[in-house]
Amino acid sequence: MENIEKQETYPMPRIGEKAPAFTAKTTQGDIDFPKDYEGKWVILFSHPADFTPVCTSEFMTFATMEQEFKELNCELVGLSVDGLFSHIAWLRTIKEKIEYKGMKNVEVNFPLIEDISMNVANKYGMISPNESATQAVRAVFFIDPKGIIRTIVYYPLSLGRNFDELKRILQGLKAADEFGVAMPADWRPGDDVIVPTAGSCGTAQSRMDDKDIDCKDWFFCTKKIAKEEVMEKILKK
Ligand code: BEZ
């Protein structure tokens, strides 16, 4: 028998499941994930490689928006299969040399995980072998304060993420939880929300009669929630 070291294989985690646990070294020290983030939202995201242009534009954008995510009680954690020295050198280069779309001297203060063994990337299904067997794709996991995966977004190597959309996802998840509603296509804070479908004829009728609820039909009812009310509920929670 050949003595080939086998990579552990894991089923891909899914929405509604507990975020797989791991410990790792990062540019901000060791982390115990998701335990260290209990009580907070966290976005765990992977990128293919340090010192690559699309990833650089993404890191500069995310780092510039970090405060907006913190205000939503959300921490950012990056990952690639590069080592710590590469991460540190890349982030230093970004800060000292890269000017892009009005962003300069950008300091990345959130942790960037080293994952040379691909242990974490494999646990989270971040490697798509037909895209690249040696790099993580652009995966994004939204994990809630109880450590449950709530949304997963994947982008290929060739397309940088839309960070406004990532923020909208976080706002939508939090608002849906807070108000017990669902969000329609392209929802943003201040837009009408979807009232869950009524369970019986009686409640359906009373819903149709409620002047604060606008029913297009029995299965499609919306109501207004003011932007200020949404923001008050979702900021710092
Ligand atoms: C980039 O971030 O520029 C990149 C990384 C891997 C493959 C293609 C592009």
PDB file of N, CA, C and O in Angstrom, residues 3 26 28 40-41 65 71 103 113 166 213 233:
ATOM      1  N   ASN A   3       1.906   4.966   0.873  1.00  0.00           N
ATOM      2  CA  ASN A   3       1.623   5.766   2.057  1.00  0.00           C
ATOM      3  C   ASN A   3       1.300   7.214   1.645  1.00  0.00           C
ATOM      4  O   ASN A   3       2.079   8.129   1.828  1.00  0.00           O
ATOM      5  N   THR A  26      -4.129  33.326  12.762  1.00  0.00           N
ATOM      6  CA  THR A  26      -4.541  34.414  11.882  1.00  0.00           C
ATOM      7  C   THR A  26      -3.575  35.580  12.034  1.00  0.00           C
ATOM      8  O   THR A  26      -2.739  35.596  12.945  1.00  0.00           O
ATOM      9  N   GLN A  28      -4.258  38.212  13.258  1.00  0.00           N
ATOM     10  CA  GLN A  28      -4.574  38.910  14.520  1.00  0.00           C
ATOM     11  C   GLN A  28      -4.454  37.955  15.708  1.00  0.00           C
ATOM     12  O   GLN A  28      -5.076  38.186  16.743  1.00  0.00           O
ATOM     13  N   LYS A  40     -22.245  37.430  18.364  1.00  0.00           N
ATOM     14  CA  LYS A  40     -22.049  38.356  17.237  1.00  0.00           C
ATOM     15  C   LYS A  40     -22.362  37.644  15.931  1.00  0.00           C
ATOM     16  O   LYS A  40     -22.214  36.428  15.843  1.00  0.00           O
ATOM     17  N   TRP A  41     -22.713  38.401  14.937  1.00  0.00           N
ATOM     18  CA  TRP A  41     -22.729  37.867  13.581  1.00  0.00           C
ATOM     19  C   TRP A  41     -21.289  37.828  13.089  1.00  0.00           C
ATOM     20  O   TRP A  41     -20.445  38.637  13.524  1.00  0.00           O
ATOM     21  N   MET A  65     -15.076  49.071   4.496  1.00  0.00           N
ATOM     22  CA  MET A  65     -16.458  48.990   5.002  1.00  0.00           C
ATOM     23  C   MET A  65     -16.538  48.323   6.382  1.00  0.00           C
ATOM     24  O   MET A  65     -17.647  48.133   6.907  1.00  0.00           O
ATOM     25  N   GLU A  71     -21.005  48.061  13.014  1.00  0.00           N
ATOM     26  CA  GLU A  71     -22.215  48.743  13.508  1.00  0.00           C
ATOM     27  C   GLU A  71     -23.434  47.821  13.452  1.00  0.00           C
ATOM     28  O   GLU A  71     -24.420  48.047  14.138  1.00  0.00           O
ATOM     29  N   MET A 103      -9.327  54.598  -2.626  1.00  0.00           N
ATOM     30  CA  MET A 103      -8.919  53.986  -1.345  1.00  0.00           C
ATOM     31  C   MET A 103      -7.395  53.955  -1.310  1.00  0.00           C
ATOM     32  O   MET A 103      -6.761  53.520  -2.277  1.00  0.00           O
ATOM     33  N   ILE A 113      -7.066  34.204   8.139  1.00  0.00           N
ATOM     34  CA  ILE A 113      -6.650  32.861   8.583  1.00  0.00           C
ATOM     35  C   ILE A 113      -5.615  32.274   7.633  1.00  0.00           C
ATOM     36  O   ILE A 113      -5.767  32.378   6.410  1.00  0.00           O
ATOM     37  N   LEU A 166     -23.441  42.075   0.042  1.00  0.00           N
ATOM     38  CA  LEU A 166     -23.161  41.331   1.281  1.00  0.00           C
ATOM     39  C   LEU A 166     -23.737  42.080   2.488  1.00  0.00           C
ATOM     40  O   LEU A 166     -24.299  41.476   3.404  1.00  0.00           O
ATOM     41  N   ILE A 213     -51.879  46.416   6.138  1.00  0.00           N
ATOM     42  CA  ILE A 213     -51.329  45.344   5.295  1.00  0.00           C
ATOM     43  C   ILE A 213     -51.931  45.456   3.894  1.00  0.00           C
ATOM     44  O   ILE A 213     -53.138  45.621   3.743  1.00  0.00           O
ATOM     45  N   LYS A 233     -33.577  48.631  15.069  1.00  0.00           N
ATOM     46  CA  LYS A 233     -33.599  47.231  15.524  1.00  0.00           C
ATOM     47  C   LYS A 233     -32.333  46.462  15.155  1.00  0.00           C
ATOM     48  O   LYS A 233     -31.923  45.561  15.863  1.00  0.00           O
TER      49      LYS A 233
END
